[in-house]
Short mmCIF file of C-alpha atoms and ligand atoms in Angstrom, two decimals:
data_model
loop_
_atom_site.label_atom_id
_atom_site.label_comp_id
_atom_site.label_asym_id
_atom_site.label_seq_id
_atom_site.Cartn_x
_atom_site.Cartn_y
_atom_site.Cartn_z
CA UNK C 1 0.13 -0.28 0.27
CA UNK C 2 1.19 3.26 -0.70
CA UNK C 3 1.46 6.06 1.96
CA UNK C 4 2.49 8.90 3.22
CA UNK C 5 4.86 9.00 6.41
CA UNK C 6 3.41 11.69 8.81
CA UNK C 7 6.83 12.62 10.77
CA UNK C 8 8.73 13.73 7.33
CA UNK C 9 6.56 14.20 4.57
CA UNK C 10 7.71 10.85 1.96
CA UNK C 11 5.30 9.11 0.37
CA UNK C 12 6.52 5.49 0.50
CA UNK C 13 4.78 1.58 -0.20
CA UNK C 14 4.78 -0.44 2.40
CA UNK C 15 4.56 -4.76 0.98
CA UNK C 16 1.89 -6.70 2.53
CA UNK C 17 3.77 -7.48 6.06
CA UNK C 18 3.99 -11.34 8.27
CA UNK C 19 2.11 -11.59 11.24
CA UNK C 20 4.46 -10.01 14.27
CA UNK C 21 6.29 -7.61 11.30
CA UNK C 22 6.88 -3.88 11.22
CA UNK C 23 7.44 -1.29 8.37
CA UNK C 24 9.67 1.69 9.82
CA UNK C 25 10.08 4.85 7.26
CA UNK C 26 13.09 4.83 4.71
CA UNK C 27 13.63 8.04 5.92
CA UNK C 28 13.17 8.96 9.27
CA UNK C 29 12.32 5.26 10.83
CA UNK C 30 9.07 5.98 12.04
CA UNK C 31 6.64 2.90 12.26
CA UNK C 32 4.60 3.11 9.72
CA UNK C 33 2.98 -0.20 9.72
CA UNK C 34 2.64 -3.06 12.46
CA UNK C 35 1.07 -6.20 11.26
CA UNK C 36 0.04 -8.12 14.73
CA UNK C 37 -0.41 -11.69 15.93
CA UNK C 38 -3.83 -10.91 17.24
CA UNK C 39 -6.54 -9.69 15.42
CA UNK C 40 -8.79 -6.96 16.07
CA UNK C 41 -10.81 -8.94 17.65
CA UNK C 42 -8.64 -8.68 21.14
CA UNK C 43 -8.59 -4.90 20.78
CA UNK C 44 -12.42 -4.43 20.04
CA UNK C 45 -12.70 -7.16 23.68
CA UNK C 46 -10.93 -4.89 25.54
CA UNK C 47 -13.01 -1.78 24.89
CA UNK C 48 -15.81 -3.28 25.83
CA UNK C 49 -14.17 -4.01 29.45
CA UNK C 50 -12.75 -0.82 29.60
CA UNK C 51 -16.06 0.69 28.69
CA UNK C 52 -17.93 -1.53 31.31
CA UNK C 53 -15.13 -1.29 34.10
CA UNK C 54 -14.64 2.63 33.96
CA UNK C 55 -17.67 3.84 35.70
CA UNK C 56 -17.62 1.29 39.44
CA UNK C 57 -13.66 1.73 38.94
CA UNK C 58 -14.53 5.78 38.86
CA UNK C 59 -17.38 5.95 41.62
CA UNK C 60 -16.78 2.68 43.78
CA UNK C 61 -14.67 3.46 46.78
CA UNK C 62 -11.22 3.54 46.12
CA UNK C 63 -9.52 3.05 49.76
CA UNK C 64 -10.19 3.16 53.16
CA UNK C 65 -8.45 4.30 55.68
CA UNK C 66 -8.22 4.35 59.64
CA UNK C 67 -5.38 5.15 62.14
CA UNK C 68 -6.28 2.85 65.30
CA UNK C 69 -9.71 2.03 64.62
CA UNK C 70 -10.55 5.62 65.97
CA UNK C 71 -10.50 7.77 62.53
CA UNK C 72 -12.00 6.14 59.39
CA UNK C 73 -12.34 7.85 56.15
CA UNK C 74 -13.25 6.78 52.75
CA UNK C 75 -12.32 7.80 48.99
CA UNK C 76 -13.15 7.87 45.47
CA UNK C 77 -11.84 8.46 42.27
CA UNK C 78 -14.12 11.28 41.18
CA UNK C 79 -14.01 12.55 44.66
CA UNK C 80 -10.43 14.01 43.51
CA UNK C 81 -12.43 16.28 41.46
CA UNK C 82 -14.22 17.96 43.71
CA UNK C 83 -10.88 18.20 46.38
CA UNK C 84 -8.98 19.93 44.07
CA UNK C 85 -11.91 22.56 42.22
CA UNK C 86 -11.79 23.58 46.11
CA UNK C 87 -8.12 23.70 46.97
CA UNK C 88 -6.14 24.40 43.75
CA UNK C 89 -7.45 25.35 40.69
CA UNK C 90 -10.81 24.69 39.04
CA UNK C 91 -9.42 23.75 35.47
CA UNK C 92 -7.12 20.88 36.93
CA UNK C 93 -10.11 19.40 37.92
CA UNK C 94 -11.76 19.10 35.12
CA UNK C 95 -8.06 18.22 33.71
CA UNK C 96 -8.24 15.33 36.16
CA UNK C 97 -12.02 14.46 34.94
CA UNK C 98 -10.95 14.21 31.71
CA UNK C 99 -7.49 12.36 31.48
CA UNK C 100 -8.98 9.73 34.00
CA UNK C 101 -12.33 9.26 33.08
CA UNK C 102 -13.65 10.93 30.45
CA UNK C 103 -11.31 10.46 27.79
CA UNK C 104 -10.77 6.65 28.61
CA UNK C 105 -14.68 6.43 28.47
CA UNK C 106 -14.58 8.17 25.09
CA UNK C 107 -11.28 6.37 23.78
CA UNK C 108 -12.94 2.65 24.67
CA UNK C 109 -16.56 3.84 22.83
CA UNK C 110 -15.27 5.16 19.30
CA UNK C 111 -12.77 1.78 19.12
CA UNK C 112 -16.36 -0.29 19.73
CA UNK C 113 -18.08 1.65 17.10
CA UNK C 114 -15.32 1.57 15.04
CA UNK C 115 -14.47 -2.04 15.52
CA UNK C 116 -18.00 -3.66 16.14
CA UNK C 117 -19.31 -1.60 13.01
CA UNK C 118 -16.20 -3.00 10.87
CA UNK C 119 -16.93 -7.01 12.73
CA UNK C 120 -20.04 -7.14 11.79
CA UNK C 121 -20.66 -5.26 8.61
CA UNK C 122 -22.88 -2.83 9.96
CA UNK C 123 -22.61 0.80 8.43
CA UNK C 124 -21.30 3.83 10.90
CA UNK C 125 -21.94 7.44 9.91
CA UNK C 126 -17.97 8.58 9.72
CA UNK C 127 -15.88 6.02 10.89
CA UNK C 128 -12.95 7.66 9.52
CA UNK C 129 -13.27 10.37 11.69
CA UNK C 130 -14.29 8.58 14.64
CA UNK C 131 -10.97 6.26 14.47
CA UNK C 132 -8.89 9.17 13.70
CA UNK C 133 -10.48 10.74 17.15
CA UNK C 134 -9.92 7.46 19.10
CA UNK C 135 -6.55 7.58 18.16
CA UNK C 136 -6.15 11.43 18.94
CA UNK C 137 -7.76 10.18 22.42
CA UNK C 138 -4.76 7.88 22.71
CA UNK C 139 -1.95 10.16 24.86
CA UNK C 140 -5.07 11.50 26.61
CA UNK C 141 -6.14 8.40 28.60
CA UNK C 142 -3.83 8.64 31.21
CA UNK C 143 -5.52 5.05 32.69
CA UNK C 144 -1.65 3.83 33.04
CA UNK C 145 -0.30 6.95 34.69
CA UNK C 146 -3.12 6.94 37.58
CA UNK C 147 -2.80 3.65 38.10
CA UNK C 148 1.12 4.73 39.13
CA UNK C 149 -0.13 7.84 40.97
CA UNK C 150 -2.40 6.05 42.94
CA UNK C 151 0.22 3.62 44.32
CA UNK C 152 2.33 6.29 44.90
CA UNK C 153 -0.46 7.84 47.09
CA UNK C 154 -1.79 4.74 48.39
CA UNK C 155 2.01 3.84 50.45
CA UNK C 156 1.99 7.88 51.31
CA UNK C 157 -1.43 7.28 53.09
CA UNK C 158 -0.46 3.51 54.59
CA UNK C 159 2.25 5.88 56.66
CA UNK C 160 0.39 7.01 59.68
CA UNK C 161 -2.15 4.46 58.93
CA UNK C 162 -3.75 1.20 57.95
CA UNK C 163 -5.10 1.55 54.57
CA UNK C 164 -7.03 -1.25 52.13
CA UNK C 165 -7.81 -1.24 49.13
CA UNK C 166 -11.43 -1.63 47.68
CA UNK C 167 -13.25 -2.60 45.02
CA UNK C 168 -12.70 0.72 42.90
CA UNK C 169 -9.26 0.40 42.79
CA UNK C 170 -9.37 -3.18 41.47
CA UNK C 171 -11.26 -2.10 38.84
CA UNK C 172 -9.34 0.97 37.76
CA UNK C 173 -6.24 -1.57 37.83
CA UNK C 174 -8.26 -3.41 35.40
CA UNK C 175 -9.36 -1.17 33.20
CA UNK C 176 -5.57 0.22 32.87
CA UNK C 177 -4.04 -3.23 32.13
CA UNK C 178 -7.40 -4.25 29.68
CA UNK C 179 -6.48 -0.40 27.91
CA UNK C 180 -2.61 -1.37 27.72
CA UNK C 181 -3.54 -5.05 25.89
CA UNK C 182 -5.74 -3.24 23.48
CA UNK C 183 -3.72 -0.95 22.22
CA UNK C 184 -0.90 -3.68 21.82
CA UNK C 185 -3.49 -5.75 19.89
CA UNK C 186 -4.29 -3.09 17.51
CA UNK C 187 -3.33 -3.59 14.22
CA UNK C 188 -3.98 0.14 12.76
CA UNK C 189 -3.21 0.01 9.45
CA UNK C 190 -5.66 -2.67 8.57
CA UNK C 191 -7.51 -0.80 10.47
CA UNK C 192 -7.26 2.06 8.52
CA UNK C 193 -7.44 0.28 5.34
CA UNK C 194 -10.64 -1.35 6.08
CA UNK C 195 -12.47 1.17 6.49
CA UNK C 196 -11.39 3.09 3.15
CA UNK C 197 -8.61 0.81 1.35
CA UNK C 198 -4.99 2.58 0.64
CA UNK C 199 -3.72 3.07 -3.01
CA UNK C 200 -1.52 -0.40 -3.99
CA UNK C 201 0.92 0.38 -6.21
CA UNK C 202 3.54 3.49 -6.66
CA UNK C 203 1.43 6.51 -8.55
CA UNK C 204 5.03 7.93 -9.49
CA UNK C 205 4.60 11.40 -8.54
CA UNK C 206 3.92 12.49 -4.52
CA UNK C 207 0.02 12.77 -4.49
CA UNK C 208 -1.76 14.79 -1.57
CA UNK C 209 -1.49 13.21 1.29
CA UNK C 210 -2.83 13.10 4.72
CA UNK C 211 -1.04 13.67 7.78
CA UNK C 212 -3.10 11.89 10.37
CA UNK C 213 -4.24 8.25 8.63
CA UNK C 214 -1.30 8.97 5.96
CA UNK C 215 -3.52 8.25 2.95
CA UNK C 216 -1.96 9.05 -0.09
CA UNK C 217 -4.98 10.29 -3.08
CA UNK C 218 -5.25 11.24 -6.39
CA UNK C 219 -8.03 12.24 -6.70
CA UNK C 220 -8.27 15.14 -4.57
CA UNK C 221 -5.86 18.17 -4.21
CA UNK C 222 -3.83 19.53 -1.47
CA UNK C 223 -5.63 21.47 1.59
CA UNK C 224 -9.16 19.10 0.41
CA UNK C 225 -10.80 17.00 3.51
CA UNK C 226 -8.81 13.69 3.24
CA UNK C 227 -11.97 11.10 1.99
CA UNK C 228 -11.25 8.71 5.05
CA UNK C 229 -11.00 10.20 8.10
CA UNK C 230 -11.95 13.73 7.45
CA UNK C 231 -9.07 15.75 8.25
CA UNK C 232 -6.78 17.88 5.56
CA UNK C 233 -4.91 16.91 2.58
CA UNK C 234 -1.42 18.39 3.13
CA UNK C 235 -2.10 20.83 6.17
CA UNK C 236 0.02 23.87 6.33
CA UNK C 237 1.67 23.03 9.23
CA UNK C 238 3.71 26.35 9.21
CA UNK C 239 0.93 28.20 11.89
CA UNK C 240 1.55 25.42 14.27
CA UNK C 241 5.20 26.73 14.56
CA UNK C 242 4.41 30.09 17.13
CA UNK C 243 2.09 28.55 19.64
CA UNK C 244 4.27 26.14 20.29
CA UNK C 245 7.45 28.28 20.72
CA UNK C 246 4.71 30.34 22.83
CA UNK C 247 4.16 27.48 25.30
CA UNK C 248 7.84 27.10 25.39
CA UNK C 249 8.09 30.60 26.18
CA UNK C 250 5.57 30.69 28.92
CA UNK C 251 6.77 27.61 30.32
CA UNK C 252 10.05 28.03 31.11
CA UNK C 253 9.73 31.04 33.64
CA UNK C 254 7.29 28.92 35.45
CA UNK C 255 9.87 25.88 36.29
CA UNK C 256 10.80 28.53 39.69
CA UNK C 257 7.84 28.79 41.36
CA UNK C 258 7.09 24.77 40.06
CA UNK C 259 10.40 23.82 42.15
CA UNK C 260 10.77 26.01 44.59
CA UNK C 261 7.26 26.37 46.41
CA UNK C 262 5.90 23.52 47.92
CA UNK C 263 3.16 21.56 46.11
CA UNK C 264 1.26 19.73 49.10
CA UNK C 265 1.31 20.90 52.40
CA UNK C 266 0.39 18.12 55.45
CA UNK C 267 -0.93 19.21 58.46
CA UNK C 268 0.14 16.74 61.13
CA UNK C 269 -0.36 16.52 64.75
CA UNK C 270 3.05 17.65 65.16
CA UNK C 271 4.01 19.77 62.50
CA UNK C 272 3.22 21.46 59.20
CA UNK C 273 4.88 19.76 56.78
CA UNK C 274 5.74 21.03 53.26
CA UNK C 275 6.38 19.28 50.50
CA UNK C 276 8.10 20.30 47.25
CA UNK C 277 9.14 18.28 44.15
CA UNK C 278 12.49 17.26 45.77
CA UNK C 279 11.06 16.86 49.54
CA UNK C 280 8.45 13.88 48.09
CA UNK C 281 11.63 12.37 46.66
CA UNK C 282 12.91 12.72 49.93
CA UNK C 283 10.50 11.97 52.19
CA UNK C 284 9.83 8.54 50.20
CA UNK C 285 13.11 7.10 49.98
CA UNK C 286 13.66 8.23 53.76
CA UNK C 287 10.68 6.23 54.54
CA UNK C 288 12.37 3.30 52.45
CA UNK C 289 10.55 3.11 48.78
CA UNK C 290 13.13 4.26 47.43
CA UNK C 291 11.66 2.53 43.84
CA UNK C 292 8.36 5.31 43.88
CA UNK C 293 10.93 8.13 45.20
CA UNK C 294 12.57 7.30 41.82
CA UNK C 295 9.22 7.50 39.61
CA UNK C 296 8.76 11.34 41.43
CA UNK C 297 12.58 12.27 40.66
CA UNK C 298 12.39 11.36 36.97
CA UNK C 299 8.69 12.08 35.66
CA UNK C 300 8.44 15.00 38.15
CA UNK C 301 11.89 17.01 37.46
CA UNK C 302 13.95 14.70 34.66
CA UNK C 303 11.20 14.50 32.16
CA UNK C 304 9.84 18.08 32.25
CA UNK C 305 13.45 19.24 31.74
CA UNK C 306 14.21 17.02 29.23
CA UNK C 307 11.29 18.21 27.13
CA UNK C 308 12.24 22.07 27.78
CA UNK C 309 15.75 21.81 26.82
CA UNK C 310 14.08 19.18 23.88
CA UNK C 311 11.55 21.54 22.73
CA UNK C 312 13.99 24.39 22.44
CA UNK C 313 16.47 22.75 20.52
CA UNK C 314 13.80 21.39 17.73
CA UNK C 315 12.22 24.62 17.70
CA UNK C 316 15.37 26.20 16.93
CA UNK C 317 16.50 23.81 14.48
CA UNK C 318 13.11 25.15 12.24
CA UNK C 319 14.44 28.85 12.61
CA UNK C 320 18.00 27.65 11.57
CA UNK C 321 17.32 24.88 9.46
CA UNK C 322 20.25 22.09 9.19
CA UNK C 323 20.05 18.87 7.10
CA UNK C 324 22.13 17.06 9.62
CA UNK C 325 20.91 15.28 12.39
CA UNK C 326 16.64 15.61 10.77
CA UNK C 327 16.54 11.67 11.56
CA UNK C 328 18.06 12.14 15.24
CA UNK C 329 16.06 15.20 15.69
CA UNK C 330 12.95 13.39 14.33
CA UNK C 331 14.01 10.50 16.69
CA UNK C 332 14.05 12.70 19.84
CA UNK C 333 10.44 14.37 19.04
CA UNK C 334 8.54 10.97 19.21
CA UNK C 335 10.53 10.49 22.49
CA UNK C 336 9.09 14.16 23.62
CA UNK C 337 5.76 13.35 22.10
CA UNK C 338 5.67 9.96 24.51
CA UNK C 339 7.16 11.07 27.29
CA UNK C 340 4.87 14.70 27.54
CA UNK C 341 1.85 12.76 29.59
CA UNK C 342 4.16 11.44 32.49
CA UNK C 343 5.19 14.10 34.30
CA UNK C 344 1.33 14.76 35.10
CA UNK C 345 1.81 12.06 37.69
CA UNK C 346 3.26 14.49 40.28
CA UNK C 347 -0.42 16.50 40.48
CA UNK C 348 -2.31 13.25 40.16
CA UNK C 349 -0.41 11.89 43.25
CA UNK C 350 -1.64 14.98 44.99
CA UNK C 351 -5.24 14.24 43.82
CA UNK C 352 -5.51 11.05 45.16
CA UNK C 353 -4.06 11.31 48.28
CA UNK C 354 -5.94 14.27 48.65
CA UNK C 355 -9.08 13.06 49.74
CA UNK C 356 -8.02 9.87 51.61
CA UNK C 357 -5.28 11.84 53.75
CA UNK C 358 -7.85 14.21 55.00
CA UNK C 359 -7.53 13.98 59.13
CA UNK C 360 -8.49 17.06 59.92
CA UNK C 361 -5.97 19.03 62.08
CA UNK C 362 -4.41 15.31 62.48
CA UNK C 363 -3.30 14.59 58.96
CA UNK C 364 -4.51 16.27 56.41
CA UNK C 365 -2.63 17.10 53.53
CA UNK C 366 -4.07 20.08 50.67
CA UNK C 367 -2.24 21.32 47.43
CA UNK C 368 0.65 23.86 48.32
CA UNK C 369 0.98 26.93 46.28
CA UNK C 370 3.55 25.15 43.83
CA UNK C 371 0.62 22.95 42.54
CA UNK C 372 -0.46 25.24 40.13
CA UNK C 373 2.32 26.73 38.53
CA UNK C 374 3.30 22.91 38.40
CA UNK C 375 0.29 22.12 36.54
CA UNK C 376 0.57 24.79 34.38
CA UNK C 377 4.36 23.79 33.27
CA UNK C 378 3.33 20.37 32.52
CA UNK C 379 0.04 21.50 29.84
CA UNK C 380 2.05 24.32 28.54
CA UNK C 381 4.92 21.29 27.30
CA UNK C 382 2.38 18.99 26.71
CA UNK C 383 0.46 22.02 24.20
CA UNK C 384 4.18 22.96 22.76
CA UNK C 385 4.82 18.97 22.08
CA UNK C 386 0.97 18.71 20.39
CA UNK C 387 1.63 21.91 18.13
CA UNK C 388 5.06 20.60 17.27
CA UNK C 389 5.36 18.83 13.87
CA UNK C 390 8.65 17.83 13.24
CA UNK C 391 7.63 17.87 9.54
CA UNK C 392 8.79 21.51 10.36
CA UNK C 393 12.12 20.80 10.40
CA UNK C 394 12.09 18.60 7.28
CA UNK C 395 10.53 21.31 5.20
CA UNK C 396 12.87 24.06 6.85
CA UNK C 397 15.81 22.03 5.46
CA UNK C 398 14.41 21.50 2.23
CA UNK C 399 13.62 17.46 2.38
CA UNK C 400 16.36 16.85 0.96
CA UNK C 401 18.16 14.11 3.72
ZN1 LIG I 501 9.38 9.48 7.53
ZN1 LIG I 502 -7.13 10.95 6.75
#
């Protein structure tokens, strides 16, 4: 089939692949196709299970916590939302609701619609568009991040108390595992091909191409909507440079309040302890949970700093183009794109810990003044990575590499 690499814009023919086989772009190494050993029925089954398990995972009790059989409290994932709403900054409350619950639910629903309609031969209006939406939601569905944040919040909550995991926690862990399995089992190229077949054979010239489903179309012109997914063919990417640059420029000064101020304030019987990001790492290490300290250190400090440095480098290379190292920079961009969601684990830990560590005056966690700058820093980085297109570098360098 003839498809056009979304990262570098090179049109190429992908041969039929054996089960387990993969095809990479010959110019920038982007993974163009992966023929999975499983059928898309696995993904369909996982999506159905995720969709059914998400409501109990979010609305059923998540953890309960007692101190010496005197004090008792119970939390649910959904109870994080009003706590964040009242204590931190309301956009983050919506962010938690969307990333942890609504986006995974919509993604599962879209997959059920597309794969189910293909499986049973049913008609579906705008099937390509619905599949494009489900793929777009892939980076924004953060079930895996929530599970690890929940594990750390659980350890923190259990320090002066007895904490028990409840049915909501097990449901959510199952949701994260099923979403992961469904994603690994999905043969995207086969689904796109089933929605509207790709062109076979080499057309002899570069055709207008979709940067979302990577289809090369000879019956339409640049700027027309893609016949398969409704995105735009040869979309003009130049206007995406300024928002990416602006987001990074705004993010850099936020690093100072985000890391210098405390993100959690812990009001204990004996003292009021303010935790900065580094302080949280220190506390986890002191308690013997150094593995989780490493997770916080990497996700909360190393990844945001790497993202900022990496994006400054890539943006500078659009302004001052060079053919040298284009492939390396495209690979760096793909890594930054994959990692950009992980720093949000830090506000998520605070979000899940706040409703369960809520014995006022004895052991109580509220968000500190650093939480808002940290959350904004992370969101700005995610926006910048989402807006940046590696093809900007290829185009600026004359696409000759
Ligand atoms: Zn490529
Ligand atoms: Zn398309």
